[in-house]
XYZ file of C-alpha atoms in Angstrom:
596
model
C -4.858 167.591 -22.292
C -2.494 169.811 -20.294
C 1.180 170.339 -20.966
C 2.006 168.106 -17.961
C 0.212 164.834 -18.574
C -0.334 162.159 -15.953
C -0.900 158.531 -16.762
C -4.469 158.842 -15.502
C -5.133 161.643 -18.000
C -3.641 159.581 -20.816
C -5.782 156.625 -19.809
C -8.938 158.730 -19.842
C -8.446 160.598 -23.139
C -11.492 160.018 -25.351
C -9.987 159.527 -28.790
C -13.469 159.059 -30.229
C -14.073 162.769 -29.620
C -10.994 163.640 -31.656
C -12.219 161.373 -34.451
C -15.674 162.914 -34.240
C -14.166 166.361 -34.718
C -12.149 164.958 -37.629
C -15.359 163.667 -39.214
C -16.865 167.133 -38.979
C -13.911 168.684 -40.796
C -14.148 165.862 -43.309
C -17.761 166.736 -44.073
C -16.780 170.376 -44.547
C -13.973 169.296 -46.891
C -16.338 167.132 -48.942
C -18.880 169.940 -49.243
C -16.176 172.267 -50.567
C -15.064 169.602 -53.037
C -18.645 169.143 -54.225
C -18.987 172.892 -54.729
C -15.751 173.066 -56.693
C -16.762 170.087 -58.813
C -20.113 171.646 -59.663
C -18.461 174.884 -60.738
C -15.788 173.195 -62.855
C -17.908 170.524 -64.515
C -21.306 172.135 -64.756
C -21.513 175.883 -64.281
C -18.388 176.857 -66.240
C -19.201 174.511 -69.121
C -22.763 175.779 -69.373
C -21.627 179.399 -69.207
C -18.992 178.939 -71.898
C -21.449 177.079 -74.102
C -24.237 179.628 -73.931
C -22.697 183.039 -73.254
C -20.082 185.242 -74.912
C -18.737 188.739 -74.376
C -17.109 190.748 -71.621
C -19.804 189.988 -69.065
C -19.466 186.258 -69.709
C -15.658 186.466 -69.431
C -15.966 188.345 -66.150
C -18.397 185.731 -64.830
C -16.005 182.942 -65.826
C -13.222 184.724 -63.941
C -15.315 185.043 -60.788
C -16.433 181.408 -60.967
C -12.849 180.269 -61.354
C -11.901 182.299 -58.287
C -14.759 180.724 -56.348
C -13.613 177.280 -57.492
C -10.103 178.091 -56.320
C -11.467 179.190 -52.950
C -13.444 175.957 -52.604
C -10.289 174.038 -53.466
C -8.413 175.812 -50.682
C -11.219 175.072 -48.182
C -11.199 171.431 -49.315
C -7.441 171.171 -48.792
C -7.265 172.878 -45.412
C -10.296 171.080 -43.963
C -8.863 167.800 -45.217
C -5.582 168.558 -43.468
C -7.457 169.298 -40.227
C -9.311 166.008 -40.466
C -6.138 164.019 -41.024
C -4.260 165.850 -38.271
C -6.985 164.987 -35.750
C -7.302 161.392 -36.928
C -3.541 160.956 -36.882
C -3.351 162.403 -33.371
C -6.057 159.994 -32.188
C -4.184 157.120 -33.867
C -0.930 157.975 -32.094
C -2.573 158.597 -28.710
C -4.353 155.229 -28.918
C -0.986 153.531 -29.335
C 0.236 155.065 -26.098
C -3.018 154.206 -24.353
C -2.537 150.575 -25.357
C 1.048 150.603 -24.072
C -0.120 152.188 -20.814
C -2.996 149.776 -20.402
C -0.707 146.769 -20.891
C 1.661 148.113 -18.227
C -1.224 148.742 -15.786
C -2.642 145.264 -16.434
C 0.738 143.709 -15.691
C 0.967 145.711 -12.451
C -2.504 144.587 -11.394
C -1.724 140.935 -12.127
C 1.397 141.181 -9.980
C -0.463 143.145 -7.261
C 1.841 146.121 -7.688
C 0.650 149.646 -6.996
C 1.069 152.326 -9.668
C 1.098 155.767 -8.079
C -0.139 159.011 -9.713
C 3.448 160.055 -10.470
C 4.088 156.772 -12.316
C 6.226 155.138 -9.656
C 5.479 151.477 -8.906
C 5.492 149.909 -5.429
C 6.193 146.186 -5.247
C 5.851 143.774 -2.296
C 8.481 141.690 -0.558
C 9.495 138.471 -2.294
C 12.293 135.935 -2.609
C 14.546 134.592 0.165
C 17.589 136.012 1.834
C 20.733 133.953 1.425
C 21.556 134.181 5.121
C 18.318 134.152 7.048
C 15.928 132.882 4.363
C 13.521 135.716 4.993
C 11.703 137.425 2.073
C 13.470 140.433 0.631
C 11.712 143.707 1.396
C 9.543 145.493 -1.138
C 10.132 148.996 -2.440
C 9.272 151.522 -5.097
C 10.622 151.785 -8.651
C 10.635 155.107 -10.441
C 10.322 155.214 -14.202
C 13.460 156.398 -15.942
C 15.342 156.321 -12.624
C 16.478 153.721 -10.085
C 14.451 151.649 -7.594
C 13.600 153.208 -4.253
C 16.044 150.856 -2.486
C 19.698 150.357 -3.342
C 20.472 147.195 -5.290
C 21.549 144.319 -3.064
C 25.179 143.234 -2.884
C 26.351 140.034 -4.491
C 25.921 138.307 -1.086
C 22.192 139.022 -0.987
C 19.624 137.556 -3.388
C 17.613 140.323 -5.115
C 13.879 140.728 -4.760
C 12.526 139.235 -8.028
C 9.904 141.988 -8.132
C 12.487 144.747 -8.560
C 13.104 144.186 -12.276
C 9.386 143.677 -13.001
C 8.410 146.876 -11.187
C 11.177 148.830 -12.904
C 10.003 147.605 -16.321
C 6.420 148.630 -15.608
C 7.453 152.048 -14.281
C 9.619 152.652 -17.361
C 6.772 151.698 -19.702
C 4.333 153.995 -17.906
C 6.725 156.945 -18.077
C 7.550 156.260 -21.723
C 3.867 156.187 -22.710
C 3.133 159.416 -20.853
C 6.181 161.233 -22.224
C 5.431 160.095 -25.783
C 1.817 161.219 -25.425
C 2.996 164.622 -24.193
C 5.224 164.946 -27.253
C 2.299 163.976 -29.503
C 0.118 166.568 -27.784
C 2.746 169.270 -28.277
C 3.398 168.414 -31.946
C -0.253 168.400 -32.977
C -1.109 171.479 -30.939
C 1.510 173.379 -32.912
C 0.226 172.007 -36.236
C -3.426 172.738 -35.471
C -2.601 176.306 -34.485
C -0.963 176.823 -37.875
C -3.968 175.539 -39.829
C -5.806 178.804 -40.212
C -6.875 180.833 -43.228
C -6.152 184.440 -44.026
C -8.994 186.915 -43.946
C -10.745 187.791 -47.185
C -12.667 186.137 -49.998
C -9.739 185.125 -52.184
C -7.106 182.403 -52.101
C -4.082 184.019 -53.812
C -0.725 182.349 -54.425
C 0.511 183.527 -51.028
C -2.307 181.577 -49.403
C -1.310 178.459 -51.322
C 2.275 178.963 -50.193
C 0.960 178.760 -46.636
C -1.145 175.722 -47.575
C 1.940 173.966 -48.959
C 3.667 174.514 -45.613
C 0.592 173.203 -43.786
C 0.468 170.094 -45.966
C 4.158 169.363 -45.344
C 3.656 169.678 -41.576
C 0.683 167.306 -41.552
C 2.512 164.839 -43.816
C 5.460 164.757 -41.434
C 3.184 164.211 -38.456
C 0.919 161.622 -40.078
C 3.642 159.362 -41.444
C 2.796 156.388 -39.253
C -0.924 156.912 -39.728
C -1.073 157.020 -43.544
C 2.232 157.229 -45.377
C 3.688 153.894 -44.301
C 0.769 152.074 -45.920
C 1.228 153.563 -49.410
C 2.436 150.634 -51.597
C 5.379 152.320 -53.297
C 7.190 149.051 -53.989
C 4.137 147.146 -55.226
C 3.149 146.450 -58.820
C 0.581 148.734 -60.488
C -2.002 145.944 -60.280
C -1.378 145.622 -56.532
C -1.658 149.384 -56.092
C -4.971 149.362 -57.913
C -6.228 146.630 -55.564
C -4.914 148.564 -52.533
C -6.835 151.681 -53.531
C -9.985 149.698 -54.246
C -9.785 148.148 -50.765
C -9.573 151.445 -48.866
C -12.554 152.956 -47.111
C -13.918 156.158 -48.617
C -12.700 158.069 -45.559
C -9.141 156.836 -46.008
C -9.218 157.658 -49.725
C -10.283 161.209 -48.922
C -7.506 161.557 -46.370
C -4.843 160.300 -48.773
C -6.055 162.752 -51.410
C -5.984 165.629 -48.935
C -2.600 164.917 -47.350
C -0.621 163.013 -49.993
C -1.870 164.268 -53.368
C 1.731 164.308 -54.623
C 2.157 160.591 -53.974
C -1.302 159.329 -54.953
C -1.324 161.486 -58.080
C 1.978 160.061 -59.318
C 1.422 156.410 -58.375
C 1.116 154.131 -61.404
C -1.854 151.803 -60.986
C -4.144 154.362 -59.335
C -7.228 155.118 -61.507
C -6.960 158.129 -63.814
C -9.840 160.080 -62.261
C -8.232 159.716 -58.832
C -4.800 160.753 -60.100
C -6.374 163.739 -61.832
C -8.110 164.883 -58.648
C -4.930 164.448 -56.608
C -2.733 166.248 -59.116
C -5.087 169.211 -59.475
C -4.685 169.764 -55.737
C -0.965 169.075 -55.812
C -0.635 171.562 -58.680
C -1.907 174.334 -56.419
C 0.417 173.250 -53.611
C 3.370 173.250 -56.018
C 2.456 176.719 -57.254
C 2.346 177.878 -53.642
C 5.655 176.175 -52.857
C 7.498 177.651 -55.860
C 5.917 181.061 -55.304
C 7.885 181.206 -52.082
C 11.216 180.378 -53.747
C 13.754 182.357 -55.742
C 15.868 181.333 -58.721
C 15.511 180.580 -62.415
C 14.321 177.010 -61.915
C 11.430 178.028 -59.647
C 10.443 180.853 -61.986
C 10.579 178.606 -65.059
C 8.568 175.784 -63.501
C 6.092 178.227 -62.009
C 5.308 179.581 -65.479
C 4.726 176.032 -66.734
C 2.495 175.108 -63.809
C 0.372 178.225 -64.218
C -0.149 177.530 -67.901
C -1.181 173.946 -67.123
C -3.570 175.276 -64.487
C -5.073 177.657 -67.040
C -5.621 174.852 -69.533
C -7.222 172.615 -66.916
C -10.028 175.168 -66.665
C -10.410 176.292 -70.273
C -13.125 173.777 -71.149
C -11.321 172.147 -74.081
C -12.464 168.841 -75.521
C -11.393 166.118 -75.079
C -10.958 167.105 -71.416
C -7.550 167.035 -69.762
C -6.695 164.496 -67.052
C -3.591 165.442 -65.074
C -1.881 162.101 -64.399
C 1.366 163.382 -62.936
C 2.987 166.610 -61.775
C 6.144 167.371 -59.827
C 9.101 169.728 -59.505
C 11.883 167.161 -59.165
C 14.749 167.404 -61.649
C 13.699 169.360 -64.719
C 10.075 168.868 -63.689
C 7.463 166.194 -64.274
C 4.123 166.465 -66.051
C 1.833 163.795 -67.493
C -1.438 164.814 -69.096
C -4.060 162.848 -70.995
C -6.715 164.249 -73.309
C -9.540 161.808 -72.773
C -9.821 159.260 -69.984
C -7.107 156.607 -70.542
C -8.963 154.120 -68.338
C -12.126 154.063 -70.431
C -10.703 154.668 -73.928
C -10.112 151.691 -76.211
C -7.203 153.448 -77.910
C -4.548 155.132 -75.799
C -1.356 156.719 -77.120
C 1.505 157.977 -74.970
C 3.923 160.502 -76.457
C 7.437 160.908 -75.012
C 9.041 164.301 -75.792
C 12.762 164.709 -76.248
C 15.767 167.020 -76.226
C 15.376 170.272 -74.269
C 11.947 169.365 -72.896
C 11.332 170.413 -69.301
C 8.456 171.646 -67.171
C 8.192 175.182 -68.503
C 5.778 177.371 -70.392
C 6.909 176.033 -73.783
C 6.116 172.478 -72.685
C 2.723 173.539 -71.373
C 1.875 175.292 -74.631
C 3.588 173.134 -77.260
C 3.946 169.566 -75.986
C 0.496 169.486 -74.421
C -0.929 170.734 -77.719
C 0.733 167.832 -79.543
C -1.122 165.365 -77.359
C -4.343 167.339 -77.739
C -3.992 167.416 -81.524
C -3.387 163.661 -81.521
C -6.455 163.079 -79.352
C -8.655 165.221 -81.588
C -7.339 163.510 -84.702
C -7.720 159.992 -83.275
C -11.276 160.714 -82.129
C -12.244 161.467 -85.720
C -11.554 157.799 -86.498
C -12.586 156.236 -83.191
C -14.336 158.322 -80.544
C -12.962 156.035 -77.826
C -9.423 157.443 -77.987
C -7.164 159.226 -75.509
C -3.726 160.764 -76.063
C -1.078 161.334 -73.389
C 2.038 163.460 -73.173
C 4.492 161.836 -70.767
C 7.247 163.970 -69.259
C 8.217 161.466 -66.600
C 11.980 161.744 -66.978
C 14.781 164.276 -67.319
C 15.336 164.777 -71.031
C 18.796 166.089 -72.007
C 19.085 169.865 -71.935
C 21.352 172.087 -74.033
C 21.760 175.828 -73.617
C 21.424 176.734 -77.291
C 18.933 174.651 -79.188
C 20.564 171.550 -80.651
C 23.838 172.430 -78.963
C 26.460 169.793 -78.370
C 25.729 166.176 -79.217
C 27.728 165.184 -76.159
C 24.642 165.607 -73.956
C 22.795 163.001 -75.989
C 24.035 159.946 -74.147
C 22.113 156.808 -73.248
C 21.800 157.178 -69.470
C 18.724 159.398 -69.415
C 17.019 157.267 -72.033
C 17.658 154.122 -69.986
C 16.300 155.665 -66.783
C 13.422 157.249 -68.649
C 12.602 153.988 -70.406
C 12.281 152.198 -67.079
C 9.945 154.901 -65.732
C 7.922 154.873 -68.954
C 7.430 151.119 -68.682
C 6.149 151.539 -65.132
C 3.660 154.131 -66.336
C 2.475 151.952 -69.222
C 2.138 148.993 -66.870
C -0.143 151.200 -64.808
C -2.287 151.964 -67.878
C -2.649 148.260 -68.555
C -3.763 147.704 -64.953
C -6.363 150.491 -64.896
C -7.787 150.370 -68.436
C -11.295 148.942 -68.314
C -11.332 147.464 -71.834
C -10.678 143.800 -72.406
C -7.982 144.370 -75.038
C -7.086 148.053 -75.349
C -4.943 149.312 -78.224
C -1.858 151.107 -76.886
C 0.604 153.160 -78.922
C 3.998 154.492 -77.785
C 5.131 157.638 -79.606
C 8.685 158.932 -79.334
C 9.788 162.305 -80.688
C 13.425 163.373 -80.968
C 15.386 162.017 -77.973
C 12.047 160.664 -76.767
C 12.312 158.059 -79.527
C 15.584 156.902 -77.972
C 13.784 156.677 -74.637
C 11.012 154.601 -76.201
C 13.692 152.418 -77.787
C 15.313 151.904 -74.388
C 11.941 150.990 -72.889
C 11.489 148.217 -75.449
C 14.705 146.568 -74.293
C 13.780 146.386 -70.606
C 11.829 143.619 -68.914
C 10.036 142.157 -71.897
C 9.316 145.409 -73.720
C 6.768 148.158 -73.212
C 3.744 146.675 -71.401
C 0.631 146.380 -73.542
C 1.969 148.354 -76.502
C 0.734 147.296 -79.938
C 2.246 150.007 -82.155
C 5.289 152.276 -81.944
C 5.615 155.641 -83.715
C 9.012 157.337 -84.085
C 9.246 160.902 -85.400
C 12.221 163.232 -85.700
C 14.387 160.393 -84.437
C 18.203 160.427 -84.025
C 18.055 156.626 -83.661
C 16.504 154.361 -81.060
C 19.418 152.246 -79.813
C 18.658 149.177 -81.940
C 19.422 148.551 -85.620
C 16.265 146.764 -86.711
C 12.561 147.479 -86.279
C 11.906 143.872 -85.343
C 14.061 144.376 -82.239
C 11.454 146.741 -80.720
C 9.196 143.869 -79.670
C 5.974 144.670 -81.541
C 6.855 143.291 -84.978
C 8.408 145.419 -87.710
C 5.031 146.001 -89.377
C 3.881 147.802 -86.226
C 6.801 150.243 -86.129
C 6.020 153.505 -87.952
C 8.482 156.266 -88.738
C 8.093 159.893 -89.777
C 11.183 161.794 -90.933
C 10.884 165.229 -92.533
C 13.298 165.943 -95.345
C 14.488 169.153 -93.676
C 14.638 167.778 -90.134
C 18.317 167.947 -89.281
C 17.918 165.612 -86.283
C 16.943 162.726 -88.584
C 20.219 163.217 -90.424
C 22.646 163.479 -87.542
C 25.919 161.690 -88.235
C 26.700 158.509 -86.401
C 29.175 158.727 -83.538
C 31.735 156.897 -85.691
C 31.158 159.305 -88.574
C 31.492 162.277 -86.276
C 34.739 160.986 -84.821
C 36.485 160.167 -88.102
C 35.062 163.296 -89.714
C 36.789 165.450 -87.129
C 40.024 163.586 -87.765
C 39.617 164.111 -91.503
C 38.832 167.792 -91.036
C 42.002 168.262 -89.027
C 44.089 166.220 -91.453
C 42.907 167.492 -94.805
C 39.998 169.932 -94.539
C 36.282 169.614 -95.411
C 36.765 167.413 -98.475
C 38.812 164.873 -96.555
C 36.299 164.979 -93.698
C 33.464 164.151 -96.096
C 35.376 161.240 -97.681
C 36.428 159.572 -94.430
C 32.979 160.172 -92.952
C 31.420 158.382 -95.914
C 33.866 155.494 -95.492
C 32.791 155.179 -91.844
C 29.145 154.770 -92.904
C 29.113 153.527 -96.512
C 25.348 152.958 -96.507
C 24.680 156.403 -95.077
C 22.019 154.895 -92.818
C 23.585 155.301 -89.386
C 22.570 158.056 -86.963
C 23.741 159.083 -83.505
C 21.899 156.205 -81.778
C 22.131 153.490 -84.409
C 20.428 152.823 -87.726
C 18.253 155.539 -89.194
C 14.683 154.426 -88.363
C 13.583 155.756 -91.773
C 16.152 153.637 -93.627
C 15.552 150.427 -95.529
C 18.165 148.745 -93.329
C 16.063 149.431 -90.216
C 12.956 147.920 -91.802
C 10.090 149.933 -90.304
C 7.120 151.442 -92.148
C 7.610 155.066 -93.150
C 4.602 157.340 -93.441
C 4.703 160.572 -95.472
C 5.310 163.914 -93.777
C 5.792 167.421 -95.054
C 9.335 168.547 -95.800
C 9.195 171.359 -93.259
C 11.107 174.643 -93.436
C 14.679 174.502 -94.660
C 17.466 174.721 -92.123
C 18.599 177.982 -93.714
C 15.928 179.908 -95.579
C 14.638 183.365 -96.266
C 14.003 183.971 -92.568
C 17.393 182.729 -91.448
C 18.253 179.605 -89.441
C 15.323 177.328 -88.508
C 14.887 173.856 -87.030
C 11.079 174.062 -87.173
C 10.954 170.985 -89.411
C 11.815 169.021 -86.262
C 8.761 170.213 -84.335
C 5.844 170.090 -86.794
C 5.013 166.372 -86.940
C 1.919 166.635 -84.716
C 0.586 169.928 -86.077
C -2.526 169.508 -88.286
C -2.045 173.005 -89.740
C 1.661 172.924 -90.532
C 2.077 169.201 -91.284
C -1.384 167.800 -91.910
C -0.331 164.529 -93.549
C 1.986 163.658 -90.636
C -0.543 164.596 -87.935
C -3.245 162.577 -89.679
C -0.986 159.528 -89.978
C -0.143 159.663 -86.273
C -3.863 160.014 -85.435
C -4.771 156.996 -87.578
C -2.146 154.821 -85.913
C -3.195 156.014 -82.442
C -6.821 155.161 -83.278
C -5.890 151.619 -84.285
C -6.382 152.321 -87.998
C -2.819 151.921 -89.193
C -4.093 149.967 -92.192
C -5.441 153.273 -93.524
C -2.040 155.001 -93.404
C -0.337 155.555 -96.740
C 3.325 154.611 -96.759
C 6.290 156.017 -98.655
C 9.656 154.673 -99.642
C 12.344 154.210 -97.044
C 15.646 156.048 -97.288
């Protein structure tokens, strides 16, 4: 197509040739994906399992680079395919509009000229002499060839019809020219750098390419993504797509497919692995602390995705919005009978600490649960903005309810997706909340009938969950389990009422007065920042034993490590084992201790 398109050229465009070229790029994309898959799932695993030493490490490094190159080829070829298919889709629309205008002209015996003008015959009757009004020519986007008649002369009824046809012809041609220009620019940008590596700079370019194709292909693909549907409806939508359309969605919209609750785990994992690389490329091209922090977290997640650990990691969500998003499962949550989902709390964000510490908590839980039932998967869910403080525990003022409420709603959507995609008839689901994450889990239980599918709830290091009784969490008080380390300061935070009157007492009479009035505000000493202490007798849950943890002030100075050791089988074995038993559906094997 030339830069100046005629309606005849638009009529004669063979969109099947564009789609044929798209199919060719699609085959190239699939071959690259197959090569990457073989490296990641076969060659690397076999090499790690049979070889050790410097030579083996060097070979692993080269294979990972080759896998990364294949991933880049897969992404770029997929973008080319979708760009060509989207262009054909848009051109066909204009061809249909043109064809309808030409058919109308033929039916009316009008003549459409090469420049798009439309000649119409005489018609109607003059008011004075009764003779037909003369014909003329209408020009699209302009005025008819003859001046409009005065109010004393009846118009030729063909004038308006010819003008409408001419306008439609011009509109179709102009729109097609714009389509041609837009996609020509995009296709020229879709080119790789020279060399045998795909460094971060290349992925920065790929992120720009993906954004350009997404913007262009909105009508072709994006409008059909069921964002407002239920997870069950999304699952059915994905199942009903052709394989070609699935591949295109994965290539062009990995960010949306990978974060859509109700899409199968293996599909989300594939989408998010690609989106991870695009995010790394995007953030690599940005400046600022946030980009640097999230980039470190993304790179650590990428490293772990390829380190061959068992159970294997499934990346169920990734994003840079807010403080960052990351959802990872150790074990396939669609095939496992037992699935736990852990919600982290205060000061959690997408950074290197999250990638090293919070992911390990889920991995430790998965390993522990698989000792009791091999069909177990454990998830870490950072699908919300947890409160952040600049200096550890910091001010309690940041620990309001708003983020827990919003996070609880998002968590319920995610769990509803697990229910929709899990292949077992009656899977056992466990929600685990740590620190402020326990408040988020508590909020989730109060929304829309509770947390979908959840059988057991585990609360550790909790400052309260927003309700005063375990039975209010919707799973029965015997299915609510609490771990509270003796030296975990978060499990002993004062209630808001205590804090308020304590400050008044401190001002009025010093520390002694503050203690007395604080005790009067909470005579049972079982209230925390967000309600009753989950480990208290008044709350009524089941408390499992945990190690005391390091003292707040000890030989090595100030420490809040007691708050972070619940999942660690080395530093708090009894707690980690209890969590694993509950996650594996063996809560009857957990030993309980007295409530506070």
